Coordinates of C-alpha atoms in Angstrom, one line a residue:
M1 CA 10.3 4.7 24.7
L2 CA 8.4 5.0 21.4
T3 CA 5.9 2.1 21.0
A4 CA 5.4 1.2 17.4
I5 CA 2.2 0.1 15.7
S6 CA 2.3 -2.5 13.0
R7 CA 0.6 -2.2 9.6
Y8 CA -1.1 -5.6 10.3
G9 CA -3.4 -6.8 13.0
A10 CA -4.8 -10.3 13.4
R11 CA -8.3 -10.9 14.7
V12 CA -7.8 -13.5 17.4
L13 CA -10.2 -15.3 19.6
P14 CA -9.4 -15.0 23.3
N15 CA -10.0 -18.8 23.8
T16 CA -8.0 -20.0 20.8
E17 CA -5.7 -22.3 22.7
Q18 CA -8.7 -23.9 24.6
L19 CA -10.5 -24.5 21.4
V20 CA -7.4 -26.2 19.9
T21 CA -6.8 -28.3 23.0
G22 CA -10.5 -29.4 23.0
C23 CA -10.2 -30.6 19.5
K24 CA -7.2 -32.7 20.3
A25 CA -8.9 -34.1 23.5
R26 CA -11.9 -35.2 21.4
G27 CA -9.8 -36.8 18.7
E28 CA -11.2 -34.2 16.2
F29 CA -8.1 -32.2 15.3
I30 CA -8.1 -33.1 11.6
Q31 CA -11.4 -34.8 10.9
G32 CA -14.6 -33.9 12.8
P33 CA -18.2 -32.6 12.6
Q34 CA -17.4 -28.9 12.8
I35 CA -16.4 -28.7 9.2
A36 CA -19.9 -29.3 8.0
Q37 CA -21.3 -27.1 10.8
F38 CA -18.9 -24.3 9.8
E39 CA -20.0 -24.6 6.1
A40 CA -23.7 -24.5 7.1
A41 CA -23.2 -21.5 9.4
F42 CA -21.3 -19.6 6.6
A43 CA -24.0 -20.4 4.0
Q44 CA -26.7 -19.2 6.4
R45 CA -24.9 -16.0 7.1
A46 CA -24.6 -15.3 3.4
G47 CA -28.3 -15.0 3.3
A48 CA -28.8 -16.0 -0.3
E49 CA -31.0 -19.0 -1.3
P50 CA -29.9 -21.4 -2.5
S51 CA -26.4 -21.2 -1.1
H52 CA -23.8 -24.0 -0.9
A53 CA -20.6 -23.6 1.1
I54 CA -17.6 -25.8 0.7
A55 CA -14.4 -25.4 2.7
A56 CA -11.0 -25.7 1.1
S57 CA -7.3 -25.5 2.0
Y58 CA -7.0 -22.0 0.7
G59 CA -9.3 -19.3 -0.8
R60 CA -7.2 -19.6 -4.0
M61 CA -8.0 -23.4 -4.1
A62 CA -11.7 -22.7 -3.7
F63 CA -11.4 -20.5 -6.8
Y64 CA -9.5 -23.2 -8.6
Y65 CA -12.2 -25.8 -7.8
I66 CA -14.9 -23.4 -8.9
L67 CA -13.2 -22.8 -12.3
N68 CA -12.9 -26.6 -12.9
A69 CA -16.5 -27.2 -11.7
L70 CA -17.9 -24.6 -14.1
E71 CA -16.4 -26.6 -16.9
L72 CA -15.3 -23.6 -18.9
P73 CA -13.8 -24.4 -22.3
R74 CA -10.0 -24.7 -22.2
G75 CA -8.4 -21.7 -23.8
S76 CA -11.5 -19.5 -23.3
E77 CA -11.0 -16.0 -21.8
I78 CA -11.5 -14.9 -18.2
I79 CA -11.4 -11.3 -17.2
L80 CA -9.8 -10.1 -13.9
P81 CA -8.9 -6.7 -12.6
A82 CA -5.4 -5.5 -13.3
L83 CA -4.9 -4.8 -9.6
T84 CA -5.2 -8.1 -7.7
F85 CA -3.2 -10.8 -6.0
W86 CA -1.1 -12.5 -8.6
V87 CA -2.0 -16.0 -7.4
V88 CA -5.6 -15.6 -8.6
P89 CA -4.9 -15.0 -12.4
E90 CA -2.1 -17.5 -12.2
L91 CA -4.5 -20.3 -11.0
A92 CA -6.9 -19.3 -13.8
R93 CA -4.0 -20.0 -16.2
V94 CA -3.2 -23.3 -14.5
A95 CA -6.9 -24.2 -15.0
G96 CA -6.4 -23.8 -18.7
L97 CA -7.9 -20.4 -19.2
K98 CA -6.6 -17.3 -21.0
V99 CA -6.3 -14.4 -18.6
V100 CA -7.4 -10.9 -19.7
F101 CA -6.9 -7.9 -17.4
A102 CA -9.3 -5.0 -17.2
D103 CA -8.5 -1.7 -15.6
V104 CA -9.8 -0.6 -12.2
D105 CA -11.5 2.5 -11.0
A106 CA -8.8 4.3 -9.1
A107 CA -11.3 5.9 -6.8
T108 CA -12.7 2.5 -5.5
F109 CA -9.7 0.2 -6.4
T110 CA -12.3 -2.2 -8.0
I111 CA -12.8 -3.3 -11.6
D112 CA -14.1 -0.6 -13.9
P113 CA -17.4 -1.8 -15.5
A114 CA -16.6 0.1 -18.6
A115 CA -13.2 -1.4 -18.9
L116 CA -14.7 -4.8 -18.3
E117 CA -17.2 -4.4 -21.1
R118 CA -14.5 -3.3 -23.5
A119 CA -12.4 -6.4 -22.7
I120 CA -15.1 -8.8 -23.7
T121 CA -14.7 -10.8 -26.9
P122 CA -16.5 -13.8 -28.3
A123 CA -14.0 -16.0 -26.4
T124 CA -14.9 -14.5 -23.0
R125 CA -16.6 -16.9 -20.6
A126 CA -16.1 -15.5 -17.1
V127 CA -15.3 -12.4 -15.0
V128 CA -13.8 -12.2 -11.5
P129 CA -14.9 -9.0 -9.7
T130 CA -12.5 -8.5 -6.9
H131 CA -13.9 -6.7 -3.8
L132 CA -10.5 -5.2 -3.1
Y133 CA -9.4 -3.9 0.3
G134 CA -12.9 -4.6 1.7
L135 CA -15.1 -2.5 -0.7
P136 CA -17.6 -4.3 -3.0
C137 CA -17.4 -3.8 -6.7
E138 CA -20.3 -2.1 -8.6
M139 CA -22.1 -5.4 -8.8
N140 CA -25.3 -4.2 -10.3
G141 CA -23.5 -2.9 -13.4
I142 CA -21.2 -5.9 -13.5
M143 CA -24.1 -8.4 -13.3
D144 CA -26.0 -6.5 -16.1
I145 CA -22.9 -6.8 -18.4
A146 CA -22.5 -10.5 -17.5
R147 CA -26.1 -11.2 -18.3
R148 CA -25.9 -9.5 -21.7
H149 CA -22.8 -11.4 -22.6
D150 CA -23.7 -14.7 -21.0
L151 CA -20.7 -14.6 -18.6
R152 CA -20.1 -16.6 -15.5
V153 CA -19.4 -14.4 -12.5
I154 CA -17.0 -15.5 -9.7
E155 CA -16.6 -13.0 -6.9
D156 CA -13.2 -12.7 -5.1
C157 CA -14.3 -11.9 -1.6
A158 CA -10.9 -12.6 0.1
H159 CA -10.8 -9.1 1.6
A160 CA -14.5 -8.4 2.0
L161 CA -16.4 -10.8 4.2
G162 CA -19.1 -8.7 5.8
A163 CA -19.3 -6.1 3.1
T164 CA -22.6 -5.4 1.2
C165 CA -23.7 -3.9 -2.0
G166 CA -27.3 -2.6 -2.1
G167 CA -27.9 -4.5 1.2
R168 CA -26.8 -7.8 -0.2
A169 CA -23.7 -9.7 0.9
V170 CA -20.6 -10.0 -1.3
G171 CA -20.3 -13.5 -2.7
T172 CA -24.0 -13.9 -3.4
F173 CA -24.4 -11.9 -6.7
G174 CA -22.7 -14.2 -9.2
D175 CA -22.5 -17.9 -9.8
A176 CA -19.9 -18.3 -7.1
G177 CA -17.8 -16.4 -4.6
F178 CA -14.6 -17.4 -2.7
F179 CA -13.3 -16.4 0.6
S180 CA -9.9 -16.6 2.4
F181 CA -9.3 -17.3 6.1
Q182 CA -5.6 -16.5 6.3
T183 CA -4.3 -15.0 9.6
L184 CA -4.8 -11.4 8.6
K185 CA -8.1 -11.8 6.8
P186 CA -11.5 -10.6 8.2
L187 CA -12.2 -14.2 9.4
N188 CA -9.0 -15.7 10.8
C189 CA -8.9 -19.5 10.8
Y190 CA -5.1 -19.5 10.4
G191 CA -5.5 -20.6 6.8
G192 CA -8.1 -22.1 4.6
G193 CA -10.8 -20.8 2.4
L194 CA -14.3 -21.4 1.1
A195 CA -16.4 -21.6 -2.0
L196 CA -19.9 -20.2 -2.0
L197 CA -22.2 -21.4 -4.9
R198 CA -25.7 -21.0 -6.1
D199 CA -26.1 -24.1 -8.3
A200 CA -26.4 -27.4 -6.5
A201 CA -24.8 -29.4 -9.4
V202 CA -21.8 -27.0 -9.6
A203 CA -21.5 -27.2 -5.8
A204 CA -21.4 -30.9 -5.9
R205 CA -18.5 -30.9 -8.4
V206 CA -16.6 -28.4 -6.2
R207 CA -17.2 -30.6 -3.1
A208 CA -16.0 -33.7 -5.0
L209 CA -12.8 -31.8 -5.9
A210 CA -12.2 -30.4 -2.4
E211 CA -13.0 -33.6 -0.6
G212 CA -11.0 -35.7 -3.0
E213 CA -7.8 -34.1 -1.6
P214 CA -5.9 -35.9 1.2
W215 CA -6.3 -34.9 4.8
P216 CA -3.3 -32.7 6.0
D217 CA -0.7 -34.2 8.3
Q218 CA -1.4 -33.3 12.0
K219 CA 2.1 -31.9 12.3
R220 CA 1.6 -29.5 9.4
V221 CA -1.6 -28.1 10.9
E222 CA 0.1 -27.8 14.3
N223 CA 2.9 -25.8 12.7
R224 CA 0.4 -23.7 10.9
L225 CA -1.3 -22.8 14.2
L226 CA 2.1 -22.1 15.7
V227 CA 3.1 -19.8 12.9
G228 CA -0.2 -18.0 13.3
R229 CA 0.4 -17.6 17.1
L230 CA 3.9 -16.2 16.5
Q231 CA 2.6 -13.8 13.9
R232 CA -0.1 -12.4 16.3
I233 CA 2.6 -12.1 19.0
F234 CA 5.1 -10.3 16.8
I235 CA 2.6 -7.7 15.6
T236 CA 1.4 -6.7 19.1
P237 CA 2.8 -3.2 19.7
W238 CA 5.4 -4.0 22.4
V239 CA 6.9 -7.0 20.6
F240 CA 6.7 -5.3 17.3
T241 CA 8.6 -2.4 18.8
I242 CA 11.6 -4.5 19.8
S243 CA 11.6 -7.0 16.9
A244 CA 10.5 -6.0 13.4
F245 CA 10.2 -2.3 13.9
P246 CA 14.0 -1.6 14.3
I247 CA 14.5 -3.3 10.9
L248 CA 11.9 -1.0 9.3
W249 CA 13.4 2.0 11.0
A250 CA 16.9 1.2 9.7
S251 CA 15.5 0.5 6.3
S252 CA 13.9 3.9 6.2
L253 CA 17.3 5.5 6.8
I254 CA 19.0 3.8 3.8
G255 CA 16.1 3.6 1.4
A256 CA 15.7 -0.1 1.6
S257 CA 12.4 -2.0 1.3
P258 CA 12.1 -5.2 3.4
D259 CA 8.5 -5.6 2.3
V260 CA 9.6 -8.0 -0.5
Y261 CA 10.4 -10.6 2.1
L262 CA 6.9 -10.6 3.5
W263 CA 5.1 -12.1 0.5
E264 CA 5.0 -15.3 -1.4
E265 CA 7.4 -15.5 -4.4
I266 CA 5.8 -14.7 -7.7
R267 CA 6.2 -17.8 -9.8
S268 CA 4.4 -20.4 -12.0
L269 CA 2.0 -22.6 -9.9
D270 CA 2.0 -25.4 -12.4
P271 CA 2.2 -28.0 -10.9
L272 CA 0.3 -27.0 -7.8
P273 CA 2.4 -26.9 -4.6
D274 CA 1.8 -29.8 -2.3
S275 CA 0.5 -27.5 0.5
Y276 CA -2.4 -26.4 -1.8
T277 CA -3.8 -29.9 -2.4
E278 CA -5.2 -30.9 0.9
R279 CA -8.5 -30.7 2.9
F280 CA -9.6 -28.1 5.4
P281 CA -9.1 -29.5 8.9
N282 CA -11.6 -29.7 11.7
V283 CA -9.6 -27.6 14.2
Q284 CA -9.7 -24.6 11.7
A285 CA -13.4 -25.1 11.3
V286 CA -13.9 -24.9 15.1
L287 CA -12.0 -21.6 15.1
G288 CA -14.0 -20.4 12.2
L289 CA -17.3 -21.1 13.9
A290 CA -16.3 -19.1 16.9
A291 CA -14.9 -16.3 14.8
L292 CA -18.2 -16.0 12.9
E293 CA -19.9 -15.0 16.1
M294 CA -17.3 -12.2 16.6
L295 CA -17.2 -11.0 13.0
D296 CA -19.7 -8.2 13.2
R297 CA -18.1 -6.8 16.4
W298 CA -14.6 -6.8 14.7
T299 CA -16.0 -5.2 11.6
E300 CA -17.7 -2.4 13.6
Q301 CA -14.5 -1.7 15.5
T302 CA -12.6 -1.4 12.2
R303 CA -15.2 0.9 10.8
R304 CA -15.0 3.1 13.9
H305 CA -11.3 3.4 13.5
A306 CA -11.7 4.2 9.8
A307 CA -14.1 7.0 10.8
V308 CA -11.5 8.4 13.1
M309 CA -9.0 8.5 10.3
D310 CA -11.5 10.1 7.9
R311 CA -12.0 12.9 10.4
A312 CA -8.3 13.3 11.0
V313 CA -7.1 13.6 7.4
G314 CA -10.2 14.0 5.2
D315 CA -10.1 17.8 5.3
L316 CA -6.4 18.1 4.3
P317 CA -5.8 19.5 0.8
G318 CA -4.4 16.9 -1.6
I319 CA -5.5 14.0 0.5
T320 CA -8.2 11.5 -0.7
V321 CA -9.6 9.1 1.9
P322 CA -11.4 5.9 0.9
Q323 CA -14.5 6.5 -1.3
V324 CA -17.6 4.5 -0.3
P325 CA -20.5 4.8 -2.7
A326 CA -23.9 5.2 -1.0
D327 CA -25.1 1.7 -1.9
R328 CA -22.1 -0.1 -0.5
T329 CA -20.5 -0.9 2.9
H330 CA -16.8 -1.1 3.4
V331 CA -15.1 -3.5 5.9
Y332 CA -11.7 -1.7 5.6
Y333 CA -9.4 -4.7 5.2
Q334 CA -7.1 -2.0 4.1
Y335 CA -7.6 1.8 4.6
C336 CA -6.1 3.4 1.4
V337 CA -5.3 7.1 1.1
Y338 CA -4.0 9.1 -1.8
G339 CA -1.5 11.9 -1.0
P340 CA 1.5 13.7 -2.4
Q341 CA 5.1 12.3 -2.0
R342 CA 3.9 8.9 -0.8
D343 CA 7.2 7.3 -0.2
E344 CA 8.5 10.2 1.8
L345 CA 5.3 10.3 3.9
V346 CA 5.6 6.6 4.6
V347 CA 9.2 7.0 5.8
R348 CA 8.2 9.9 8.1
C349 CA 5.4 7.9 9.6
V350 CA 7.7 4.9 10.2
R351 CA 10.1 7.2 12.0
R352 CA 7.3 8.3 14.3
G353 CA 6.3 4.7 15.1
I354 CA 3.5 4.1 12.6
D355 CA 4.1 1.3 10.1
I356 CA 2.5 2.2 6.8
E357 CA 2.1 -0.1 3.8
T358 CA 2.4 0.9 0.2
L359 CA 1.1 -2.0 -1.9
H360 CA -0.8 -5.0 -0.6
V361 CA -1.6 -6.6 -4.0
D362 CA 0.0 -6.5 -7.4
V363 CA -0.4 -4.6 -10.7
C364 CA -0.6 -7.9 -12.5
S365 CA -0.6 -6.3 -15.9
D366 CA 3.0 -5.1 -15.1
L367 CA 4.3 -8.5 -13.9
E368 CA 6.7 -10.6 -16.1
L369 CA 4.6 -13.7 -15.2
F370 CA 1.8 -12.3 -17.3
A371 CA 3.8 -10.7 -20.1
G372 CA 1.8 -10.7 -23.3
T373 CA -1.5 -10.8 -21.6
R374 CA -4.2 -8.7 -23.2
M375 CA -5.3 -5.6 -21.2
E376 CA -8.1 -3.1 -21.4
P377 CA -7.1 -0.3 -21.7
P378 CA -3.6 -1.4 -22.8
E379 CA -1.8 0.7 -20.2
T380 CA -4.2 0.1 -17.2
P381 CA -3.7 3.7 -15.8
G382 CA -6.3 3.1 -13.0
A383 CA -4.4 0.2 -11.6
R384 CA -1.1 2.1 -11.7
R385 CA -2.7 5.1 -10.0
A386 CA -4.2 2.8 -7.3
A387 CA -0.8 1.3 -6.7
G388 CA 0.3 4.7 -5.4
A389 CA -2.0 4.7 -2.4
M390 CA -0.8 4.4 1.2
Q391 CA -2.5 1.9 3.5
I392 CA -2.9 3.1 7.1
P393 CA -3.6 0.8 10.1
V394 CA -7.2 0.9 11.3
Y395 CA -7.7 -2.8 12.1
A396 CA -10.0 -4.1 14.8
T397 CA -7.4 -5.1 17.3
L398 CA -6.1 -1.5 17.7
T399 CA -7.4 0.1 20.9
D400 CA -9.4 3.3 20.4
E401 CA -6.4 5.1 22.0
Q402 CA -4.0 3.5 19.5
A403 CA -6.3 4.4 16.6
L404 CA -6.3 8.0 17.7
R405 CA -2.6 8.0 17.9
V406 CA -2.3 6.7 14.4
A407 CA -4.6 9.4 13.2
R408 CA -2.7 12.2 15.0
V409 CA 0.7 11.0 13.6
V410 CA -0.6 10.6 10.1
R411 CA -2.3 14.0 10.2
G412 CA 0.9 15.6 11.6
V413 CA 3.0 14.1 8.9
L414 CA 0.7 15.0 6.1
Q415 CA 0.4 18.6 7.3
G416 CA 4.2 18.8 7.6
S417 CA 4.6 17.6 4.1
R418 CA 3.1 20.9 2.8
A419 CA 5.0 23.2 5.1

């Protein structure tokens, strides 16, 4: 029987259940000392001085608190990459800012510094470099532009914890950085996020906002952990093979796309959903502390699998594997490949048991939600080109044997496409 491999893999601590049980036994499931310990450990790992870390209910809410704490003038402009998760620019709008999209470099999937500079006007006050798919932006050039135009820099590090640019960790270049700890992210706390800041006064305002939210209900957090547990069970190969994979297989035969049911509905976030406005619970901090100790090992496993894929398909004509500039390190939250006839290749891979994703984020400049938003250049060709990549599984929880199988299948399909 064909064993299928999911496009997603969650990084899971082997003693997750024991850690959760321990929190409950100590009466520290929602409130407890590990929240502060987790923040301190995260700030220390970042390696920048000064560095202030504040946990939040989501990475997106960490971003929202940062925007409010920076006290940017209402109606001023904030520049984001055209290729990003729609929630981030939407929350900038909820915070009273005017969103402007700059095109991305299709080779790296990150914001193009030249497009960024063209997008700046006298009303521009901030830029959000997004370290998409695990590769840092060209931060030296971006910081130079920001200094010349007196812009605040807020790094979106949701995909890139552990990545570096010039030997320096993402999230430590600008005024602030924000991180996500959702189930599939590099650090899995089954939800939550964190703001990392340089300035003590701004950090104090972020903390006041984050800690001014109510504590979550214990049942809600228990349900969150349960959903995370079910997710990690359903994406294990044998369960995935008999559950979600048959749906993908059938969809490939009729040209349907079930992907639309995997993601949050694109909509206005004003007012903020209730689940956004709560505090980060202690049990998730406990999981985060333990996961930080595993982060480098998981990252190295992912990089090893990415290298396997590079060797498998990097020599094929018409195929472009992820480009990693010499001064940057990649953590491969997604391994993105350009090739001909993408949709056909994805279907062929699915039929051979390898689940391939096509677009993990959004070309926000094309979304109705942002209709009328200014873009630079107006047609954002880099973002549309980047949206045509295939995302191949190389995640840490694959065994080396599974990673080799993915590489063999993908290479065989790509070679067959030119026959």
